Short mmCIF file of C-alpha atoms in Angstrom, two decimals:
data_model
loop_
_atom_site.label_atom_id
_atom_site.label_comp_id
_atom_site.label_asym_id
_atom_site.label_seq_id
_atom_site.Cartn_x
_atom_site.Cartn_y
_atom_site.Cartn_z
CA UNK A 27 -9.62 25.99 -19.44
CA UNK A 28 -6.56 27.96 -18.96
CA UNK A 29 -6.62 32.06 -18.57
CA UNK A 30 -4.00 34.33 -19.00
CA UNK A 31 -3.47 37.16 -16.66
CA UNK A 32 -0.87 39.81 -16.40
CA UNK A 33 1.36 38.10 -18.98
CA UNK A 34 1.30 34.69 -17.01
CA UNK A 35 0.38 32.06 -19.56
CA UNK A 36 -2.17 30.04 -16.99
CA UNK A 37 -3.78 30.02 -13.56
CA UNK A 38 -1.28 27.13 -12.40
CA UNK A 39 1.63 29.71 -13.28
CA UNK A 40 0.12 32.33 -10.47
CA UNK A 41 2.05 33.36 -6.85
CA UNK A 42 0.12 33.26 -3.92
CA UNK A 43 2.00 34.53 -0.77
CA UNK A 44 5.19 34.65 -3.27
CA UNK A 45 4.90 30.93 -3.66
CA UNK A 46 4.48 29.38 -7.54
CA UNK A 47 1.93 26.43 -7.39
CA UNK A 48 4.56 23.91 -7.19
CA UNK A 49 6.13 25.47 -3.86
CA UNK A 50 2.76 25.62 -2.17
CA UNK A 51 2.13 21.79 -3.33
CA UNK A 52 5.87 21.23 -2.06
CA UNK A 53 4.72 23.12 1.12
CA UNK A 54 1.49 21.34 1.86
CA UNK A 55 3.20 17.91 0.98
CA UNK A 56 5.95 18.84 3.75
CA UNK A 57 2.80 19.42 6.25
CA UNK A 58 1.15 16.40 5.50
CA UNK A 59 4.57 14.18 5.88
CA UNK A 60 5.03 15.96 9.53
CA UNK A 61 1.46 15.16 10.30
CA UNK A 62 1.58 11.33 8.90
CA UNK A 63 4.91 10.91 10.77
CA UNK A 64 3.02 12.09 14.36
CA UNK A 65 -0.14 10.90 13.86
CA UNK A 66 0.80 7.62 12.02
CA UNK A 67 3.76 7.34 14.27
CA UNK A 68 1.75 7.38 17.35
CA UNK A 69 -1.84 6.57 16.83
CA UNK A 70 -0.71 3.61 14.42
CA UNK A 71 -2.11 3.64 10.57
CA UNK A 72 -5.04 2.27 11.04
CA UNK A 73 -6.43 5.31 13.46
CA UNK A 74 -5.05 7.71 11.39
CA UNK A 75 -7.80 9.27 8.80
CA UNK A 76 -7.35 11.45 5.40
CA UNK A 77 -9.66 14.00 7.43
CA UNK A 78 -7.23 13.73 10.51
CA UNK A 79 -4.19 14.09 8.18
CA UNK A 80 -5.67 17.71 6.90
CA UNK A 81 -7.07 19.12 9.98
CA UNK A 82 -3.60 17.82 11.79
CA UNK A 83 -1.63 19.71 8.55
CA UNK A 84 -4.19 21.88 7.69
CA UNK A 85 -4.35 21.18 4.29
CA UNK A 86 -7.86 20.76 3.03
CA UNK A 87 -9.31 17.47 1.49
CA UNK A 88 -9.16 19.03 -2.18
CA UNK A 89 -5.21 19.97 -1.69
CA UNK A 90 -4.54 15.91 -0.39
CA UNK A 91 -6.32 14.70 -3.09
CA UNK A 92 -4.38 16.49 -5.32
CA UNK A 93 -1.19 15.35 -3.64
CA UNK A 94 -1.95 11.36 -3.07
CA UNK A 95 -4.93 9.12 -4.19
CA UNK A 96 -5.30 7.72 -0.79
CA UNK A 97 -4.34 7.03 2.81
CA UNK A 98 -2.43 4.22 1.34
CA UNK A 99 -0.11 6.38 -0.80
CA UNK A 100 0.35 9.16 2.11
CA UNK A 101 1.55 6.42 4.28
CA UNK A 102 4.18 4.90 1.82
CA UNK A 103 5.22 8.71 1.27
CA UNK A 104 6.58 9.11 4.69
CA UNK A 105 7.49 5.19 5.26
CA UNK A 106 9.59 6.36 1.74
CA UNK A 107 11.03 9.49 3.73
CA UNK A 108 11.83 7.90 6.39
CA UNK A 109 13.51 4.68 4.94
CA UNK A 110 15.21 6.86 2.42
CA UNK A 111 17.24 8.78 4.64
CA UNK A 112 18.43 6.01 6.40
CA UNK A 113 19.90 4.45 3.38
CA UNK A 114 21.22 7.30 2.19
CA UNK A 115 22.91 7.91 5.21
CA UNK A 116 24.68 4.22 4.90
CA UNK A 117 25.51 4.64 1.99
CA UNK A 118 27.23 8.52 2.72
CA UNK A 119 29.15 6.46 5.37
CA UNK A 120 30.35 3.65 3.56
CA UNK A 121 31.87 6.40 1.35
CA UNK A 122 32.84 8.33 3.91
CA UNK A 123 35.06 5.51 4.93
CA UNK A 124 36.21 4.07 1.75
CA UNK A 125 39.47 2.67 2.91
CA UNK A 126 39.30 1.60 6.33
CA UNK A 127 38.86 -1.54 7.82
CA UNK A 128 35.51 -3.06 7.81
CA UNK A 129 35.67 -3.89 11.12
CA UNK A 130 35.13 -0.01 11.67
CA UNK A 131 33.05 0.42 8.57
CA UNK A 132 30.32 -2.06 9.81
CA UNK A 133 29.02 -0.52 12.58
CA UNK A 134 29.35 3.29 11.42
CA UNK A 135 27.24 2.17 8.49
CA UNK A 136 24.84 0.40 10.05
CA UNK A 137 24.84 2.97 13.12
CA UNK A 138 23.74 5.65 9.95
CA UNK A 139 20.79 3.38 8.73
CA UNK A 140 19.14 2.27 11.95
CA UNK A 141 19.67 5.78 13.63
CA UNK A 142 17.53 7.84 12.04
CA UNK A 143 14.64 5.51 12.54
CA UNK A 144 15.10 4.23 16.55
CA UNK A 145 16.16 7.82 17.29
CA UNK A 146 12.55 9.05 16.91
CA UNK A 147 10.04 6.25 18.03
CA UNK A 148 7.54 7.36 15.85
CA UNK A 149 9.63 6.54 12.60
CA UNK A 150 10.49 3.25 14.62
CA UNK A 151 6.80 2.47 14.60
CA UNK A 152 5.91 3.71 11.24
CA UNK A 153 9.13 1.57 9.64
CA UNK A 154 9.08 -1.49 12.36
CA UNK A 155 5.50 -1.77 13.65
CA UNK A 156 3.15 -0.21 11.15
CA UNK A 157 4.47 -1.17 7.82
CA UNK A 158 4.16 -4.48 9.09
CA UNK A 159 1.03 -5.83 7.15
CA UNK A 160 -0.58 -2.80 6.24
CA UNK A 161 -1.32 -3.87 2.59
CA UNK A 162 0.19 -5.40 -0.23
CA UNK A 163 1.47 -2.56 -2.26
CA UNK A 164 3.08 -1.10 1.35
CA UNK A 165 4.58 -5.15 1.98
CA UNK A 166 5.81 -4.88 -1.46
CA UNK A 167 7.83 -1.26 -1.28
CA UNK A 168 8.94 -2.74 2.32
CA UNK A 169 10.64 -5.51 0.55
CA UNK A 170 12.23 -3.25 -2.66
CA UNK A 171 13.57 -1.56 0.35
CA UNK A 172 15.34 -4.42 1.85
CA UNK A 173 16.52 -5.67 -1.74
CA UNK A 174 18.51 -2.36 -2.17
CA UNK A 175 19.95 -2.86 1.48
CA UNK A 176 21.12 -6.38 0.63
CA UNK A 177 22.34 -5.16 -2.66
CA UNK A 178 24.99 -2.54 -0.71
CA UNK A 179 25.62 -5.45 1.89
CA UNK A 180 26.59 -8.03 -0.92
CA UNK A 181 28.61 -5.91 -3.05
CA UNK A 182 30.46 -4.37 0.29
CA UNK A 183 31.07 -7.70 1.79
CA UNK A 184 32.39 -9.04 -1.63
CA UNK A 185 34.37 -6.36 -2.05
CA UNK A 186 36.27 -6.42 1.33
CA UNK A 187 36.79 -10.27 0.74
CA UNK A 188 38.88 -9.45 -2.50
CA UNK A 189 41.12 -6.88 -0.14
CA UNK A 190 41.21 -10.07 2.33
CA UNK A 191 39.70 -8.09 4.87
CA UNK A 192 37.01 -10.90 5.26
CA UNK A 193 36.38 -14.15 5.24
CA UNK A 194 34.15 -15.00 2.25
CA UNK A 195 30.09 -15.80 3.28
CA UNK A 196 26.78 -16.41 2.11
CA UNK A 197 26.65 -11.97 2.47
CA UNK A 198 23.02 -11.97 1.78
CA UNK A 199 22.00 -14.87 4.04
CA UNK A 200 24.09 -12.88 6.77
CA UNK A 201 22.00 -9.66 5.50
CA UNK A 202 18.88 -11.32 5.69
CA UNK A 203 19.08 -12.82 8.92
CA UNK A 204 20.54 -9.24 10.60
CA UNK A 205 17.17 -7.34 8.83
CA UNK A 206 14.88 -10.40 10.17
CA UNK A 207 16.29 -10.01 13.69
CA UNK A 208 16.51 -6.03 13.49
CA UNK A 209 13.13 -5.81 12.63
CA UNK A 210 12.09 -7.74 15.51
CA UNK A 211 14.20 -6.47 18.18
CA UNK A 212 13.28 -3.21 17.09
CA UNK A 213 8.98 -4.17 16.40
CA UNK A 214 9.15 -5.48 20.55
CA UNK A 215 11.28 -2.33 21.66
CA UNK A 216 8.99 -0.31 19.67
CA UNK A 217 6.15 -1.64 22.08
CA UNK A 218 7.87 -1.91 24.92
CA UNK A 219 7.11 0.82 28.15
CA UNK A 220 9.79 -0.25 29.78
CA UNK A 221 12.14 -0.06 26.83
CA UNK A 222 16.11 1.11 27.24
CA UNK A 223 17.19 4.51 25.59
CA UNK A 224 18.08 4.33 21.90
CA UNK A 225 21.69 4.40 22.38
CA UNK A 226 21.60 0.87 24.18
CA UNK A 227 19.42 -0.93 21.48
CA UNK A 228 21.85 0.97 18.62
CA UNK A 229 24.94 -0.58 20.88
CA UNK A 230 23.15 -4.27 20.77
CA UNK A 231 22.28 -4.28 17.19
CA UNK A 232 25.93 -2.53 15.82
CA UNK A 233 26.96 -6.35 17.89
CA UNK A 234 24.56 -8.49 15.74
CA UNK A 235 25.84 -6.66 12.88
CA UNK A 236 29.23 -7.46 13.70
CA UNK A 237 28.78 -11.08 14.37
CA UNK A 238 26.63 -11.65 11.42
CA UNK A 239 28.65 -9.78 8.81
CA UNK A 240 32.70 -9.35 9.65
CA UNK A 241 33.47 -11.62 12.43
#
Protein backbone atom coordinates (compact mmCIF):
# COMPACT_ATOMS: atom_id res chain seq x y z
CA UNK A 1 0.00 0.00 0.00
CA UNK A 2 1.63 3.14 -0.98
CA UNK A 3 1.63 6.47 1.45
CA UNK A 4 2.22 9.80 0.60
CA UNK A 5 4.32 12.02 2.70
CA UNK A 6 5.50 15.52 2.35
CA UNK A 7 4.30 15.72 -1.28
CA UNK A 8 6.31 12.49 -2.28
CA UNK A 9 3.83 10.27 -4.08
CA UNK A 10 5.16 6.80 -2.26
CA UNK A 11 7.52 5.32 0.32
CA UNK A 12 9.89 3.99 -2.62
CA UNK A 13 10.18 7.81 -3.71
CA UNK A 14 11.82 8.71 -0.02
CA UNK A 15 15.83 9.90 0.60
CA UNK A 16 17.60 8.30 3.16
CA UNK A 17 21.15 9.75 3.76
CA UNK A 18 20.31 11.96 0.47
CA UNK A 19 20.13 8.78 -1.51
CA UNK A 20 16.60 7.97 -3.63
CA UNK A 21 15.83 4.15 -3.30
CA UNK A 22 17.37 3.38 -6.52
CA UNK A 23 20.92 4.89 -5.46
CA UNK A 24 20.93 2.96 -2.21
CA UNK A 25 19.92 -0.36 -4.31
CA UNK A 26 22.75 0.88 -6.83
CA UNK A 27 24.93 1.29 -3.67
CA UNK A 28 24.31 -2.01 -1.96
CA UNK A 29 24.55 -3.83 -5.44
CA UNK A 30 28.17 -2.13 -5.82
CA UNK A 31 28.97 -3.73 -2.17
CA UNK A 32 27.81 -6.98 -2.91
CA UNK A 33 29.83 -7.13 -6.47
CA UNK A 34 33.15 -6.07 -4.34
CA UNK A 35 32.33 -8.73 -1.85
CA UNK A 36 31.43 -11.61 -4.60
CA UNK A 37 34.60 -10.58 -6.50
CA UNK A 38 36.89 -11.22 -3.00
CA UNK A 39 35.15 -13.76 -1.54
CA UNK A 40 34.17 -15.68 -4.76
CA UNK A 41 37.50 -14.80 -6.17
CA UNK A 42 39.37 -16.37 -3.41
CA UNK A 43 37.38 -18.81 -1.44
CA UNK A 44 35.96 -20.25 -4.85
CA UNK A 45 31.90 -20.25 -5.39
CA UNK A 46 31.13 -23.00 -3.79
CA UNK A 47 32.44 -21.62 -0.13
CA UNK A 48 31.01 -18.53 -0.69
CA UNK A 49 27.37 -18.17 1.12
CA UNK A 50 24.36 -15.50 0.59
CA UNK A 51 24.95 -14.94 4.50
CA UNK A 52 28.80 -14.47 3.82
CA UNK A 53 28.03 -12.16 0.85
CA UNK A 54 25.95 -9.67 3.37
CA UNK A 55 27.97 -9.78 6.43
CA UNK A 56 31.22 -9.41 3.92
CA UNK A 57 29.05 -6.21 2.17
CA UNK A 58 26.98 -5.56 4.88
CA UNK A 59 23.93 -5.62 3.22
CA UNK A 60 21.28 -7.55 5.06
CA UNK A 61 19.53 -10.78 3.69
CA UNK A 62 16.19 -8.73 2.93
CA UNK A 63 18.29 -5.98 0.75
CA UNK A 64 20.07 -9.26 -1.42
CA UNK A 65 16.96 -10.71 -1.87
CA UNK A 66 15.69 -7.80 -3.24
CA UNK A 67 18.69 -7.40 -5.50
CA UNK A 68 19.17 -11.23 -6.89
CA UNK A 69 17.03 -14.45 -6.38
CA UNK A 70 20.02 -16.43 -5.48
CA UNK A 71 23.71 -17.16 -5.08
CA UNK A 72 23.46 -18.25 -8.62
CA UNK A 73 22.40 -14.86 -10.01
CA UNK A 74 24.99 -12.82 -7.65
CA UNK A 75 27.67 -14.89 -9.13
CA UNK A 76 26.75 -14.35 -12.89
CA UNK A 77 26.42 -10.53 -11.81
CA UNK A 78 30.04 -10.10 -11.18
CA UNK A 79 31.26 -13.01 -13.74
CA UNK A 80 28.95 -10.31 -16.09
CA UNK A 81 31.12 -7.31 -14.63
CA UNK A 82 33.98 -8.71 -14.99
CA UNK A 83 33.67 -10.27 -18.57
CA UNK A 84 32.00 -7.10 -19.66
CA UNK A 85 34.72 -4.85 -19.20
CA UNK A 86 37.04 -6.87 -20.86
CA UNK A 87 35.11 -6.86 -24.02
CA UNK A 88 34.40 -3.58 -23.92
CA UNK A 89 37.81 -2.74 -23.59
CA UNK A 90 38.60 -4.85 -27.02
CA UNK A 91 36.32 -3.54 -28.59
CA UNK A 92 37.44 0.46 -27.44
CA UNK A 93 40.81 -0.75 -28.89
CA UNK A 94 39.94 -2.14 -32.04
CA UNK A 95 38.42 1.35 -32.56
CA UNK A 96 40.99 3.00 -31.17
CA UNK A 97 43.10 1.61 -33.92
CA UNK A 98 40.87 1.57 -36.84
CA UNK A 99 43.46 1.89 -39.52
CA UNK A 100 46.52 0.28 -38.58
CA UNK A 101 47.90 -2.84 -39.35
CA UNK A 102 46.55 -5.85 -37.73
CA UNK A 103 49.64 -7.06 -36.95
CA UNK A 104 49.59 -4.20 -34.21
CA UNK A 105 45.87 -4.36 -33.72
CA UNK A 106 45.97 -8.07 -32.56
CA UNK A 107 47.75 -7.96 -29.63
CA UNK A 108 46.56 -4.40 -28.28
CA UNK A 109 43.09 -5.89 -28.54
CA UNK A 110 43.57 -8.90 -27.11
CA UNK A 111 46.11 -7.31 -24.45
CA UNK A 112 42.58 -5.06 -23.49
CA UNK A 113 40.37 -8.27 -23.06
CA UNK A 114 42.61 -10.64 -21.14
CA UNK A 115 44.07 -7.73 -18.93
CA UNK A 116 41.54 -6.83 -16.90
CA UNK A 117 40.90 -10.37 -15.84
CA UNK A 118 44.79 -11.93 -15.23
CA UNK A 119 45.63 -8.52 -13.76
CA UNK A 120 43.61 -9.29 -10.60
CA UNK A 121 43.72 -13.14 -9.82
CA UNK A 122 40.58 -13.11 -8.28
CA UNK A 123 38.66 -12.11 -11.59
CA UNK A 124 41.11 -14.79 -13.18
CA UNK A 125 39.53 -17.35 -10.91
CA UNK A 126 36.03 -16.16 -10.95
CA UNK A 127 36.19 -15.99 -15.13
CA UNK A 128 38.83 -19.06 -15.65
CA UNK A 129 38.43 -21.39 -12.64
CA UNK A 130 35.04 -20.85 -11.09
CA UNK A 131 32.71 -20.36 -13.95
CA UNK A 132 33.98 -23.52 -15.00
CA UNK A 133 30.97 -25.92 -14.24
CA UNK A 134 29.21 -24.05 -11.78
CA UNK A 135 25.70 -24.67 -13.32
CA UNK A 136 23.96 -24.65 -16.40
CA UNK A 137 22.49 -21.24 -16.63
CA UNK A 138 26.32 -19.84 -15.54
CA UNK A 139 27.86 -22.56 -18.58
CA UNK A 140 25.31 -21.07 -20.74
CA UNK A 141 26.07 -17.03 -20.18
CA UNK A 142 29.89 -18.36 -20.33
CA UNK A 143 29.28 -19.47 -23.81
CA UNK A 144 26.93 -16.16 -25.06
CA UNK A 145 30.08 -14.61 -23.88
CA UNK A 146 32.43 -16.35 -26.13
CA UNK A 147 29.84 -16.14 -29.13
CA UNK A 148 30.07 -12.26 -28.97
CA UNK A 149 34.00 -12.60 -28.81
CA UNK A 150 34.04 -14.78 -31.92
CA UNK A 151 31.54 -12.52 -33.50
CA UNK A 152 34.25 -9.32 -33.22
CA UNK A 153 37.08 -11.89 -34.20
CA UNK A 154 35.19 -13.04 -37.47
CA UNK A 155 34.02 -9.83 -38.66
CA UNK A 156 37.70 -8.19 -37.81
CA UNK A 157 39.57 -10.93 -39.46
CA UNK A 158 37.19 -10.75 -42.55
CA UNK A 159 37.48 -7.40 -42.72
CA UNK A 160 41.35 -7.08 -42.76
CA UNK A 161 41.35 -9.93 -45.48
CA UNK A 162 39.31 -7.56 -47.88
CA UNK A 163 42.20 -4.68 -47.17
CA UNK A 164 44.71 -7.76 -47.96
CA UNK A 165 46.15 -7.34 -44.74
CA UNK A 166 45.54 -11.16 -44.13
CA UNK A 167 45.50 -14.20 -45.45
CA UNK A 168 41.91 -15.52 -45.50
CA UNK A 169 41.10 -18.48 -42.53
CA UNK A 170 38.65 -20.49 -40.93
CA UNK A 171 38.56 -16.92 -38.26
CA UNK A 172 36.34 -18.67 -35.88
CA UNK A 173 38.14 -22.03 -35.79
CA UNK A 174 41.35 -19.78 -35.13
CA UNK A 175 39.04 -17.94 -32.36
CA UNK A 176 37.97 -20.99 -30.90
CA UNK A 177 41.06 -22.72 -30.54
CA UNK A 178 42.92 -19.28 -28.98
CA UNK A 179 39.71 -19.11 -26.20
CA UNK A 180 40.13 -23.11 -25.64
CA UNK A 181 43.87 -22.69 -25.02
CA UNK A 182 43.48 -19.21 -23.10
CA UNK A 183 41.20 -20.63 -20.85
CA UNK A 184 43.47 -23.30 -19.96
CA UNK A 185 46.69 -21.64 -19.72
CA UNK A 186 45.05 -19.19 -17.72
CA UNK A 187 42.61 -22.09 -15.38
CA UNK A 188 46.50 -23.86 -14.52
CA UNK A 189 48.19 -20.32 -13.91
CA UNK A 190 45.24 -19.46 -11.95
CA UNK A 191 46.25 -22.48 -9.61
CA UNK A 192 49.57 -22.33 -9.85
CA UNK A 193 51.90 -21.03 -6.49
CA UNK A 194 54.63 -20.84 -8.37
CA UNK A 195 53.01 -18.92 -11.19
CA UNK A 196 55.03 -15.96 -13.30
CA UNK A 197 53.77 -12.27 -12.92
CA UNK A 198 50.88 -11.28 -15.17
CA UNK A 199 52.89 -9.43 -17.59
CA UNK A 200 54.74 -12.76 -18.70
CA UNK A 201 51.51 -14.90 -19.19
CA UNK A 202 49.87 -11.53 -21.10
CA UNK A 203 53.38 -11.64 -23.29
CA UNK A 204 52.77 -15.63 -24.02
CA UNK A 205 49.19 -15.44 -24.86
CA UNK A 206 49.44 -11.83 -27.14
CA UNK A 207 52.04 -14.86 -29.12
CA UNK A 208 49.23 -17.51 -29.41
CA UNK A 209 47.09 -14.79 -30.52
CA UNK A 210 49.39 -13.86 -33.11
CA UNK A 211 50.07 -17.24 -34.48
CA UNK A 212 46.53 -18.29 -34.42
CA UNK A 213 44.94 -15.20 -35.94
CA UNK A 214 47.44 -12.90 -38.33
CA UNK A 215 50.44 -14.90 -39.00
Amino acid sequence: MSASLGGESSVTSRTYSGLSASERDAERRSRLLAAGRELIGTQGYAAVSVEKLCAASKVSSRHFYQLYENKEAAFLDVYDSITKQSLDSAVASLEATEGEPMMQRIPKAFLAYVGPMVEDIRAARIAFVEIMGASPLIEQRRLSYRELLVDLVVSEGAAAVQRGELVDRDFRFATLALTGAANAIVYDWTLREDREDSAALEAQLTELALDLLAR
